[in-house]
Amino acid sequence: MFKFKHQIIFVLNHETFRFLSASSAASMVDSITQTQIPRQNLSNPVTQIAETSNSHFSYSLDPKYYIYSLLNCKNLAQIRQVHAQAAVNGMLQNLIVANKLLYIYAQHKALGDAYSLFDAMRERDAYSWSVMVGGFAKVGDYMNCFGIFREYIRSGERPDNYTLPLVIRACRDTVDLQMGRLIHHIVYKFGLQSDTFISAALVDMYAKCRVVEDARQLFDKMLMRDLVTWTVMIGACAECGNANESWVLFDRMGAEGVVPDKVAMVTVVNACAKLGAMHKARLVHDYIWRKNFSLDVILGTAMVDMYAKCGSVDSAREIFDRMKEKNVITWSAMIAAYGYHGQGREALDLFPMMLRSGILPNRITFVSLLYACSHAGLVEEGLRFFDLMWEDYSVRQDVKHYTCMVDLLGRAGRLDEALNLIEDMSVEKDEGLWGALLGACRIHGQIELAEKAAKSLLELQPQEPWALCIAIKYLCESR
DNA sequence: GTAGGGTTAG
């Protein structure tokens, strides 16, 4: 399937596609996706409910009754109950009721239920299709998301500006550029390229697939750019290492009279963090303050990170202390901030405070803590955290945690322990881990161990050119 | 009678 997929993409471009009929668009989608729709169970719970308990049902024929009942459903069992009731009363023939059921199932991530209903529906409209496409995307079942979209195109219906952004986003989330380009062709085919929702989604998709030139081209060609489109493009520039351009775009956006909201500000703050320029950080902060944006968790956390990366851990702490609501990301950001400023003690002091406020650490919190220990030479503390993360908090050590430990032990000159740790670990080793060991060898002039590490690295990934590069680089530097 | 977008930590 994948071979075929690539061949198709290489053969076609926009121009050739323009001359294809809509039905060939369908067969194209057809050849690329393989549907794996869960078929209806023989023991459908809804049928069972309908068979065993219809004496308890009311026999309302008012669609509003079912819609209201569905809105009040708290769990899947209740939804199935209403579904069964509607089935017994023949109300599933009513598109409004059936659509609402689909939607509620999708909201509860019950895509199996939703699909068996969808499959049985004689009449479907654009709403029904987009609920299914979006529902599968929501639970991360992209195969079926694309599969349903394929069926939609094949049914001869014209895809609308609700469904297309959903599949485009699915391409973004799976970083599936080939599929993304294909759907872009379909957008052209149906003449929908000027829809804001669709083009913003396309810009975002190209940006996340790191094809920034395509994203930018599309962006520049757009006649109408709304706030979301601007935000996407500003974020894309920052993400791809051109935070200066983010800043330029933010100015241009303002000049064109588009007023930023909180999400846009988070994106700009983020770009500023990547830029690492304190002057810009103060400007953004001032803007946020003047426009009266409240410091919610996301904006606040972004600002903590921004100030830390622009060099002022104190300003970061000031924002941190002013924030009313903090989550695990906020705490981790502040811990990391102290970490890369070499203030290990301050980082560690935050840990009990975090626990007292009722927030549990996750794997990134521990990466930040271990990183802080290694950059402040707090060896014993690091070892303690490394053990306790699994024992007390059920957070499994992964390769990043091991890398911090190798770095920590390596810097302290305890290279044998670092090597033992690597040899005993059961998780998969990566480039960064060997880099940490080789780095430690370089500091301490341990050429034999460096050679051993380089050899292991090459044995592990003989086919990877970067492995050889890293090994050579560190070996040369050791000598 | 109804659905959809962009945002935070290593």
Tab-separated table of C-alpha atoms (C1' of nucleotides) in Angstrom:
chain	number	residue	atom	x	y	z
A	1	MET	CA	0.000	0.000	0.000
A	2	PHE	CA	2.707	2.454	0.968
A	3	LYS	CA	4.764	1.811	-2.132
A	4	PHE	CA	1.753	2.584	-4.220
A	5	LYS	CA	1.022	5.680	-2.203
A	6	HIS	CA	4.435	7.190	-2.887
A	7	GLN	CA	4.310	6.350	-6.564
A	8	ILE	CA	1.075	8.219	-6.937
A	9	ILE	CA	2.373	11.315	-5.261
A	10	PHE	CA	5.456	11.440	-7.405
A	11	VAL	CA	3.509	11.012	-10.596
A	12	LEU	CA	0.955	13.740	-10.002
A	13	ASN	CA	1.148	17.411	-9.356
A	14	HIS	CA	-1.441	20.152	-9.176
A	15	GLU	CA	-1.527	20.605	-12.926
A	16	THR	CA	-2.172	17.014	-13.884
A	17	PHE	CA	-4.688	16.736	-11.114
A	18	ARG	CA	-6.700	19.609	-12.447
A	19	PHE	CA	-7.678	17.529	-15.463
A	20	LEU	CA	-8.877	14.576	-13.510
A	21	SER	CA	-12.543	14.049	-12.853
A	22	ALA	CA	-14.067	13.992	-9.407
A	23	SER	CA	-14.470	10.246	-9.659
A	24	SER	CA	-10.760	9.821	-10.215
A	25	ALA	CA	-10.260	11.896	-7.094
A	26	ALA	CA	-12.310	9.247	-5.363
A	27	SER	CA	-10.324	6.345	-6.753
A	28	MET	CA	-7.146	8.119	-5.750
A	29	VAL	CA	-8.255	8.359	-2.146
A	30	ASP	CA	-9.419	4.800	-2.533
A	31	SER	CA	-5.978	3.537	-3.452
A	32	ILE	CA	-4.333	5.290	-0.559
A	33	THR	CA	-6.437	4.383	2.414
A	34	GLN	CA	-7.497	0.998	3.575
A	35	THR	CA	-10.555	1.037	5.717
A	36	GLN	CA	-10.651	-1.018	8.834
A	37	ILE	CA	-14.043	-0.136	10.148
A	38	PRO	CA	-15.086	-2.161	13.183
A	39	ARG	CA	-18.099	-4.109	11.995
A	40	GLN	CA	-21.229	-4.234	14.048
A	41	ASN	CA	-21.111	-6.773	16.854
A	42	LEU	CA	-23.549	-9.642	16.681
A	43	SER	CA	-24.584	-8.892	20.234
A	44	ASN	CA	-25.279	-5.232	19.732
A	45	PRO	CA	-25.987	-3.766	23.179
A	46	VAL	CA	-28.624	-1.486	21.724
A	47	THR	CA	-30.573	-4.385	20.217
A	48	GLN	CA	-30.350	-6.213	23.518
A	49	ILE	CA	-31.662	-3.268	25.472
A	50	ALA	CA	-34.471	-2.805	22.995
A	51	GLU	CA	-35.438	-6.492	23.167
A	52	THR	CA	-35.361	-6.898	26.915
A	53	SER	CA	-36.728	-3.695	28.314
A	54	ASN	CA	-39.042	-1.932	25.925
A	55	SER	CA	-41.862	-2.082	28.429
A	56	HIS	CA	-40.099	0.680	30.361
A	57	PHE	CA	-39.862	2.954	27.381
A	58	SER	CA	-41.918	5.950	26.660
A	59	TYR	CA	-43.245	6.049	23.133
A	60	SER	CA	-42.539	9.605	22.266
A	61	LEU	CA	-42.441	10.489	18.591
A	62	ASP	CA	-41.135	13.958	19.232
A	63	PRO	CA	-37.528	14.358	18.040
A	64	LYS	CA	-36.981	17.004	20.706
A	65	TYR	CA	-37.624	14.405	23.385
A	66	TYR	CA	-34.667	12.299	22.188
A	67	ILE	CA	-32.381	15.240	21.637
A	68	TYR	CA	-33.077	16.513	25.120
A	69	SER	CA	-32.540	13.036	26.608
A	70	LEU	CA	-29.229	12.709	24.791
A	71	LEU	CA	-28.007	16.038	26.083
A	72	ASN	CA	-28.616	14.788	29.613
A	73	CYS	CA	-26.778	11.497	29.154
A	74	LYS	CA	-23.886	11.099	31.540
A	75	ASN	CA	-22.474	7.824	30.262
A	76	LEU	CA	-22.469	5.357	27.422
A	77	ALA	CA	-25.126	3.120	29.005
A	78	GLN	CA	-27.571	6.001	29.104
A	79	ILE	CA	-26.863	6.924	25.494
A	80	ARG	CA	-27.482	3.325	24.431
A	81	GLN	CA	-30.717	3.365	26.380
A	82	VAL	CA	-31.951	6.398	24.464
A	83	HIS	CA	-30.655	4.845	21.246
A	84	ALA	CA	-32.669	1.700	21.892
A	85	GLN	CA	-35.723	3.737	22.742
A	86	ALA	CA	-35.395	5.669	19.488
A	87	ALA	CA	-34.916	2.415	17.574
A	88	VAL	CA	-38.064	0.856	19.048
A	89	ASN	CA	-40.066	3.941	18.174
A	90	GLY	CA	-38.724	4.114	14.655
A	91	MET	CA	-37.113	7.451	15.401
A	92	LEU	CA	-33.755	6.489	13.910
A	93	GLN	CA	-35.262	7.293	10.527
A	94	ASN	CA	-35.270	10.869	11.704
A	95	LEU	CA	-31.995	12.379	10.525
A	96	ILE	CA	-31.926	14.942	13.313
A	97	VAL	CA	-32.219	12.291	16.005
A	98	ALA	CA	-29.731	9.936	14.340
A	99	ASN	CA	-27.211	12.725	13.822
A	100	LYS	CA	-27.498	13.809	17.416
A	101	LEU	CA	-26.911	10.241	18.523
A	102	LEU	CA	-23.816	10.023	16.319
A	103	TYR	CA	-22.520	13.241	17.776
A	104	ILE	CA	-23.071	12.201	21.380
A	105	TYR	CA	-21.443	8.809	20.774
A	106	ALA	CA	-18.472	10.545	19.194
A	107	GLN	CA	-18.221	12.927	22.129
A	108	HIS	CA	-18.049	9.942	24.443
A	109	LYS	CA	-15.427	8.387	22.157
A	110	ALA	CA	-17.717	5.427	21.484
A	111	LEU	CA	-16.847	5.134	17.821
A	112	GLY	CA	-17.883	1.487	17.566
A	113	ASP	CA	-21.428	2.430	18.587
A	114	ALA	CA	-21.366	5.490	16.378
A	115	TYR	CA	-20.214	3.508	13.392
A	116	SER	CA	-22.769	0.744	13.708
A	117	LEU	CA	-25.472	3.387	13.759
A	118	PHE	CA	-23.888	5.311	10.899
A	119	ASP	CA	-23.545	2.145	8.862
A	120	ALA	CA	-27.235	1.400	9.272
A	121	MET	CA	-28.432	4.906	8.436
A	122	ARG	CA	-30.236	5.110	5.112
A	123	GLU	CA	-30.002	8.840	4.918
A	124	ARG	CA	-26.859	10.767	5.787
A	125	ASP	CA	-25.934	14.382	5.382
A	126	ALA	CA	-22.692	16.332	5.538
A	127	TYR	CA	-23.102	16.594	9.290
A	128	SER	CA	-23.229	12.812	9.733
A	129	TRP	CA	-20.052	12.356	7.708
A	130	SER	CA	-18.104	15.038	9.489
A	131	VAL	CA	-19.083	13.720	12.899
A	132	MET	CA	-17.646	10.332	11.918
A	133	VAL	CA	-14.485	11.751	10.385
A	134	GLY	CA	-13.917	14.001	13.404
A	135	GLY	CA	-14.876	11.275	15.854
A	136	PHE	CA	-12.270	8.828	14.567
A	137	ALA	CA	-9.662	11.579	14.522
A	138	LYS	CA	-10.538	12.470	18.102
A	139	VAL	CA	-9.760	8.972	19.388
A	140	GLY	CA	-6.589	8.782	17.301
A	141	ASP	CA	-7.982	6.174	14.892
A	142	TYR	CA	-6.633	7.881	11.791
A	143	MET	CA	-6.957	4.827	9.592
A	144	ASN	CA	-10.720	4.925	9.989
A	145	CYS	CA	-10.786	8.706	9.891
A	146	PHE	CA	-9.249	8.613	6.410
A	147	GLY	CA	-11.320	5.548	5.571
A	148	ILE	CA	-14.586	7.331	6.269
A	149	PHE	CA	-13.372	10.332	4.338
A	150	ARG	CA	-12.644	8.033	1.410
A	151	GLU	CA	-16.158	6.637	1.561
A	152	TYR	CA	-17.480	10.175	1.690
A	153	ILE	CA	-15.636	11.188	-1.470
A	154	ARG	CA	-16.631	7.934	-3.153
A	155	SER	CA	-20.274	8.498	-2.343
A	156	GLY	CA	-20.092	11.400	-4.798
A	157	GLU	CA	-20.915	13.997	-2.177
A	158	ARG	CA	-19.058	17.261	-2.280
A	159	PRO	CA	-16.882	17.469	0.838
A	160	ASP	CA	-17.615	20.584	2.838
A	161	ASN	CA	-15.718	23.110	4.864
A	162	TYR	CA	-16.430	21.206	8.064
A	163	THR	CA	-15.079	17.827	7.030
A	164	LEU	CA	-12.007	18.950	5.111
A	165	PRO	CA	-10.342	20.792	8.009
A	166	LEU	CA	-10.875	17.676	10.111
A	167	VAL	CA	-8.989	15.404	7.713
A	168	ILE	CA	-6.338	18.030	7.094
A	169	ARG	CA	-5.769	18.196	10.825
A	170	ALA	CA	-5.522	14.421	10.899
A	171	CYS	CA	-2.704	14.733	8.335
A	172	ARG	CA	-1.032	17.276	10.533
A	173	ASP	CA	-1.302	15.112	13.638
A	174	THR	CA	0.090	12.082	11.841
A	175	VAL	CA	2.641	14.278	10.024
A	176	ASP	CA	1.451	12.596	6.840
A	177	LEU	CA	2.576	15.036	4.192
A	178	GLN	CA	1.659	12.776	1.274
A	179	MET	CA	-1.913	12.467	2.440
A	180	GLY	CA	-1.919	16.186	3.214
A	181	ARG	CA	-0.900	17.048	-0.323
A	182	LEU	CA	-3.486	14.696	-1.713
A	183	ILE	CA	-6.232	16.358	0.286
A	184	HIS	CA	-4.907	19.701	-0.861
A	185	HIS	CA	-5.494	18.492	-4.436
A	186	ILE	CA	-9.021	17.525	-3.504
A	187	VAL	CA	-9.557	20.994	-2.061
A	188	TYR	CA	-8.563	22.458	-5.441
A	189	LYS	CA	-10.672	19.920	-7.263
A	190	PHE	CA	-13.766	21.111	-5.470
A	191	GLY	CA	-12.794	24.778	-5.629
A	192	LEU	CA	-12.706	25.192	-1.867
A	193	GLN	CA	-9.273	26.772	-1.562
A	194	SER	CA	-10.594	30.154	-0.507
A	195	ASP	CA	-12.357	28.875	2.605
A	196	THR	CA	-10.629	30.275	5.688
A	197	PHE	CA	-11.028	27.163	7.801
A	198	ILE	CA	-9.640	24.964	5.069
A	199	SER	CA	-6.703	27.144	4.102
A	200	ALA	CA	-5.753	27.820	7.721
A	201	ALA	CA	-5.749	24.074	8.337
A	202	LEU	CA	-3.573	23.558	5.252
A	203	VAL	CA	-1.094	26.210	6.358
A	204	ASP	CA	-0.925	24.559	9.754
A	205	MET	CA	-0.496	21.108	8.202
A	206	TYR	CA	2.385	22.209	5.984
A	207	ALA	CA	4.019	24.002	8.890
A	208	LYS	CA	3.831	20.969	11.187
A	209	CYS	CA	5.219	18.809	8.382
A	210	ARG	CA	8.055	21.329	8.251
A	211	VAL	CA	7.357	22.382	4.695
A	212	VAL	CA	7.355	25.999	5.689
A	213	GLU	CA	7.814	27.327	2.181
A	214	ASP	CA	4.551	25.694	1.124
A	215	ALA	CA	2.833	27.009	4.228
A	216	ARG	CA	4.120	30.488	3.576
A	217	GLN	CA	3.186	30.426	-0.101
A	218	LEU	CA	-0.332	29.432	0.751
A	219	PHE	CA	-0.485	32.073	3.459
A	220	ASP	CA	0.734	34.803	1.117
A	221	LYS	CA	-1.787	33.818	-1.529
A	222	MET	CA	-4.750	33.960	0.844
A	223	LEU	CA	-7.143	36.817	0.241
A	224	MET	CA	-8.725	36.697	3.665
A	225	ARG	CA	-6.542	35.938	6.676
A	226	ASP	CA	-8.310	35.698	9.954
A	227	LEU	CA	-6.788	35.638	13.411
A	228	VAL	CA	-6.302	31.880	13.427
A	229	THR	CA	-4.468	31.931	10.106
A	230	TRP	CA	-2.118	34.607	11.393
A	231	THR	CA	-1.573	32.679	14.604
A	232	VAL	CA	-0.790	29.502	12.715
A	233	MET	CA	1.766	31.284	10.530
A	234	ILE	CA	3.380	33.095	13.472
A	235	GLY	CA	3.708	29.794	15.311
A	236	ALA	CA	5.016	28.048	12.205
A	237	CYS	CA	7.877	30.533	11.789
A	238	ALA	CA	8.878	30.191	15.424
A	239	GLU	CA	8.629	26.415	15.268
A	240	CYS	CA	10.909	26.254	12.246
A	241	GLY	CA	13.605	28.442	13.721
A	242	ASN	CA	12.632	31.825	12.328
A	243	ALA	CA	11.270	33.574	15.403
A	244	ASN	CA	12.300	36.953	14.006
A	245	GLU	CA	9.797	36.466	11.220
A	246	SER	CA	7.123	35.644	13.833
A	247	TRP	CA	7.709	39.050	15.303
A	248	VAL	CA	7.473	40.750	11.891
A	249	LEU	CA	4.217	38.919	11.174
A	250	PHE	CA	2.750	39.912	14.519
A	251	ASP	CA	3.368	43.553	13.658
A	252	ARG	CA	1.878	43.121	10.206
A	253	MET	CA	-1.163	41.443	11.683
A	254	GLY	CA	-1.742	44.408	13.977
A	255	ALA	CA	-1.253	46.818	11.069
A	256	GLU	CA	-3.945	44.978	9.136
A	257	GLY	CA	-6.341	45.510	11.996
A	258	VAL	CA	-6.498	41.938	13.277
A	259	VAL	CA	-6.762	41.991	17.058
A	260	PRO	CA	-4.893	39.197	18.867
A	261	ASP	CA	-6.580	37.037	21.456
A	262	LYS	CA	-5.039	34.990	24.232
A	263	VAL	CA	-4.042	32.067	22.014
A	264	ALA	CA	-2.288	34.433	19.634
A	265	MET	CA	-0.440	35.968	22.570
A	266	VAL	CA	0.671	32.541	23.795
A	267	THR	CA	2.074	31.903	20.331
A	268	VAL	CA	3.919	35.218	20.320
A	269	VAL	CA	5.260	34.639	23.825
A	270	ASN	CA	6.478	31.271	22.638
A	271	ALA	CA	8.195	32.817	19.630
A	272	CYS	CA	9.838	35.300	21.964
A	273	ALA	CA	11.108	32.464	24.151
A	274	LYS	CA	12.712	30.915	21.078
A	275	LEU	CA	14.253	34.264	20.214
A	276	GLY	CA	15.740	34.589	23.687
A	277	ALA	CA	15.693	38.357	23.502
A	278	MET	CA	14.934	40.048	26.814
A	279	HIS	CA	14.030	43.345	25.195
A	280	LYS	CA	11.294	41.641	23.172
A	281	ALA	CA	10.135	39.698	26.223
A	282	ARG	CA	9.534	42.951	28.099
A	283	LEU	CA	7.659	44.378	25.118
A	284	VAL	CA	5.367	41.356	24.906
A	285	HIS	CA	4.817	41.391	28.641
A	286	ASP	CA	3.944	45.066	28.519
A	287	TYR	CA	1.525	44.468	25.644
A	288	ILE	CA	-0.189	41.648	27.529
A	289	TRP	CA	-0.477	43.822	30.612
A	290	ARG	CA	-1.821	46.850	28.677
A	291	LYS	CA	-4.433	44.771	26.886
A	292	ASN	CA	-5.567	43.264	30.173
A	293	PHE	CA	-5.054	39.617	29.263
A	294	SER	CA	-5.523	37.550	32.393
A	295	LEU	CA	-2.717	35.201	33.343
A	296	ASP	CA	-4.340	31.823	32.928
A	297	VAL	CA	-2.350	28.590	33.177
A	298	ILE	CA	-1.300	28.452	29.557
A	299	LEU	CA	-0.379	32.098	29.046
A	300	GLY	CA	1.285	32.249	32.461
A	301	THR	CA	3.309	29.102	31.851
A	302	ALA	CA	4.389	30.372	28.444
A	303	MET	CA	5.571	33.599	30.081
A	304	VAL	CA	7.478	31.773	32.815
A	305	ASP	CA	9.235	29.846	30.070
A	306	MET	CA	9.825	32.975	28.012
A	307	TYR	CA	11.477	34.920	30.811
A	308	ALA	CA	13.596	31.947	31.784
A	309	LYS	CA	14.801	31.475	28.218
A	310	CYS	CA	15.431	35.182	27.825
A	311	GLY	CA	17.747	35.003	30.799
A	312	SER	CA	15.739	36.251	33.773
A	313	VAL	CA	14.874	33.424	36.095
A	314	ASP	CA	13.737	36.019	38.658
A	315	SER	CA	11.153	37.535	36.337
A	316	ALA	CA	10.048	33.999	35.536
A	317	ARG	CA	9.602	33.322	39.243
A	318	GLU	CA	7.667	36.560	39.677
A	319	ILE	CA	5.141	35.499	37.051
A	320	PHE	CA	5.093	32.006	38.518
A	321	ASP	CA	4.246	33.312	41.981
A	322	ARG	CA	1.496	35.555	40.648
A	323	MET	CA	-0.240	32.705	38.835
A	324	LYS	CA	-3.369	31.538	40.623
A	325	GLU	CA	-3.682	28.256	38.806
A	326	LYS	CA	-0.657	26.098	38.112
A	327	ASN	CA	-0.487	22.676	36.529
A	328	VAL	CA	2.270	20.120	36.145
A	329	ILE	CA	3.531	21.961	33.063
A	330	THR	CA	3.867	25.215	35.012
A	331	TRP	CA	5.827	23.557	37.802
A	332	SER	CA	8.035	21.673	35.355
A	333	ALA	CA	8.757	24.852	33.429
A	334	MET	CA	9.848	26.648	36.588
A	335	ILE	CA	11.969	23.704	37.740
A	336	ALA	CA	13.600	23.547	34.303
A	337	ALA	CA	14.175	27.305	34.418
A	338	TYR	CA	16.213	26.987	37.610
A	339	GLY	CA	17.887	23.951	36.094
A	340	TYR	CA	19.415	25.613	33.092
A	341	HIS	CA	20.386	28.617	35.149
A	342	GLY	CA	22.424	26.297	37.336
A	343	GLN	CA	20.261	26.933	40.411
A	344	GLY	CA	19.780	23.304	41.360
A	345	ARG	CA	18.782	23.925	44.980
A	346	GLU	CA	15.985	26.283	43.999
A	347	ALA	CA	14.755	23.720	41.477
A	348	LEU	CA	14.699	20.965	44.089
A	349	ASP	CA	12.958	23.211	46.634
A	350	LEU	CA	10.019	23.533	44.255
A	351	PHE	CA	9.375	19.800	44.291
A	352	PRO	CA	7.842	19.513	47.801
A	353	MET	CA	5.915	22.738	47.170
A	354	MET	CA	4.454	21.232	44.053
A	355	LEU	CA	3.388	18.114	45.937
A	356	ARG	CA	1.798	20.208	48.685
A	357	SER	CA	-0.271	22.052	46.098
A	358	GLY	CA	-1.663	18.707	44.973
A	359	ILE	CA	0.134	18.382	41.648
A	360	LEU	CA	1.776	15.059	40.797
A	361	PRO	CA	5.053	14.977	38.850
A	362	ASN	CA	5.300	13.353	35.437
A	363	ARG	CA	8.227	12.155	33.330
A	364	ILE	CA	9.094	15.650	32.175
A	365	THR	CA	9.102	16.965	35.748
A	366	PHE	CA	11.723	14.343	36.559
A	367	VAL	CA	13.751	15.131	33.452
A	368	SER	CA	13.801	18.761	34.645
A	369	LEU	CA	14.752	17.777	38.192
A	370	LEU	CA	17.538	15.436	37.074
A	371	TYR	CA	18.791	18.001	34.598
A	372	ALA	CA	18.888	20.578	37.405
A	373	CYS	CA	20.860	18.145	39.582
A	374	SER	CA	23.363	17.399	36.855
A	375	HIS	CA	23.965	21.064	36.069
A	376	ALA	CA	24.486	21.925	39.731
A	377	GLY	CA	26.588	18.884	40.597
A	378	LEU	CA	24.003	17.516	43.011
A	379	VAL	CA	24.938	13.871	42.514
A	380	GLU	CA	23.373	12.263	45.576
A	381	GLU	CA	20.136	14.195	45.146
A	382	GLY	CA	19.972	13.119	41.520
A	383	LEU	CA	20.480	9.473	42.411
A	384	ARG	CA	17.746	9.748	45.014
A	385	PHE	CA	15.252	11.260	42.547
A	386	PHE	CA	16.148	8.678	39.945
A	387	ASP	CA	15.163	5.879	42.330
A	388	LEU	CA	12.153	7.554	43.846
A	389	MET	CA	10.485	8.525	40.606
A	390	TRP	CA	9.414	4.955	40.011
A	391	GLU	CA	9.201	3.771	43.608
A	392	ASP	CA	7.110	6.653	44.934
A	393	TYR	CA	5.455	8.152	41.871
A	394	SER	CA	5.177	5.249	39.441
A	395	VAL	CA	6.916	7.219	36.724
A	396	ARG	CA	9.069	4.834	34.673
A	397	GLN	CA	12.629	5.893	33.916
A	398	ASP	CA	13.046	6.370	30.176
A	399	VAL	CA	16.069	7.062	28.030
A	400	LYS	CA	15.946	10.805	28.794
A	401	HIS	CA	16.195	10.136	32.532
A	402	TYR	CA	19.088	7.766	31.949
A	403	THR	CA	20.780	10.409	29.835
A	404	CYS	CA	20.524	12.923	32.693
A	405	MET	CA	22.018	10.343	35.054
A	406	VAL	CA	24.896	9.526	32.710
A	407	ASP	CA	25.528	13.245	32.401
A	408	LEU	CA	25.326	13.696	36.184
A	409	LEU	CA	27.657	10.807	36.990
A	410	GLY	CA	29.918	11.619	34.066
A	411	ARG	CA	30.448	15.230	35.056
A	412	ALA	CA	31.247	14.063	38.589
A	413	GLY	CA	33.920	11.773	37.157
A	414	ARG	CA	32.032	8.627	38.112
A	415	LEU	CA	32.329	7.174	34.637
A	416	ASP	CA	32.304	3.524	35.697
A	417	GLU	CA	28.943	4.006	37.375
A	418	ALA	CA	27.653	5.781	34.288
A	419	LEU	CA	28.767	2.885	32.123
A	420	ASN	CA	27.205	0.348	34.491
A	421	LEU	CA	23.960	2.246	34.366
A	422	ILE	CA	23.965	2.102	30.576
A	423	GLU	CA	24.865	-1.570	30.500
A	424	ASP	CA	22.098	-2.475	32.932
A	425	MET	CA	19.329	-0.395	31.448
A	426	SER	CA	16.472	-2.175	29.736
A	427	VAL	CA	15.059	0.740	27.752
A	428	GLU	CA	16.212	1.437	24.220
A	429	LYS	CA	19.369	3.516	23.946
A	430	ASP	CA	19.555	6.573	21.735
A	431	GLU	CA	21.983	9.050	20.270
A	432	GLY	CA	21.705	11.493	23.178
A	433	LEU	CA	22.594	8.862	25.746
A	434	TRP	CA	25.860	7.967	24.023
A	435	GLY	CA	26.494	11.650	23.450
A	436	ALA	CA	26.269	12.216	27.218
A	437	LEU	CA	28.759	9.432	27.912
A	438	LEU	CA	31.127	10.561	25.186
A	439	GLY	CA	30.885	14.112	26.487
A	440	ALA	CA	31.895	12.925	29.948
A	441	CYS	CA	34.804	10.967	28.461
A	442	ARG	CA	35.985	14.114	26.762
A	443	ILE	CA	35.897	16.156	29.991
A	444	HIS	CA	37.882	13.533	31.833
A	445	GLY	CA	40.139	12.478	28.963
A	446	GLN	CA	38.928	8.881	29.067
A	447	ILE	CA	39.957	7.769	25.621
A	448	GLU	CA	39.563	4.022	26.169
A	449	LEU	CA	36.029	4.403	27.447
A	450	ALA	CA	35.214	6.844	24.648
A	451	GLU	CA	36.342	4.267	22.132
A	452	LYS	CA	34.243	1.634	23.809
A	453	ALA	CA	31.213	3.941	23.826
A	454	ALA	CA	31.739	4.865	20.193
A	455	LYS	CA	31.978	1.188	19.285
A	456	SER	CA	28.754	0.364	21.117
A	457	LEU	CA	27.072	3.252	19.394
A	458	LEU	CA	28.156	1.976	16.009
A	459	GLU	CA	27.167	-1.588	16.859
A	460	LEU	CA	23.772	-0.343	17.934
A	461	GLN	CA	23.139	1.725	14.807
A	462	PRO	CA	25.589	0.599	12.131
A	463	GLN	CA	23.390	1.848	9.342
A	464	GLU	CA	22.961	5.324	10.781
A	465	PRO	CA	25.414	7.906	9.441
A	466	TRP	CA	24.910	10.185	12.437
A	467	ALA	CA	26.216	7.482	14.751
A	468	LEU	CA	29.511	7.498	12.935
A	469	CYS	CA	29.628	11.292	12.911
A	470	ILE	CA	29.059	11.573	16.639
A	471	ALA	CA	31.588	8.888	17.403
A	472	ILE	CA	34.261	10.486	15.234
A	473	LYS	CA	33.546	13.947	16.595
A	474	TYR	CA	33.919	12.909	20.220
A	475	LEU	CA	36.887	10.663	19.602
A	476	CYS	CA	38.743	13.466	17.864
A	477	GLU	CA	37.925	15.893	20.648
A	478	SER	CA	39.082	13.413	23.300
A	479	ARG	CA	42.452	13.181	21.647
B	1	DG	C1'	-31.186	21.188	14.582
B	2	DT	C1'	-26.235	20.893	14.316
B	3	DA	C1'	-20.468	20.518	13.807
B	4	DG	C1'	-15.089	22.987	12.872
B	5	DG	C1'	-9.573	26.213	13.816
B	6	DG	C1'	-4.550	28.314	16.336
B	7	DT	C1'	-1.838	27.919	22.662
B	8	DT	C1'	2.128	25.959	27.889
B	9	DA	C1'	7.283	22.250	30.332
B	10	DG	C1'	12.395	18.290	28.788
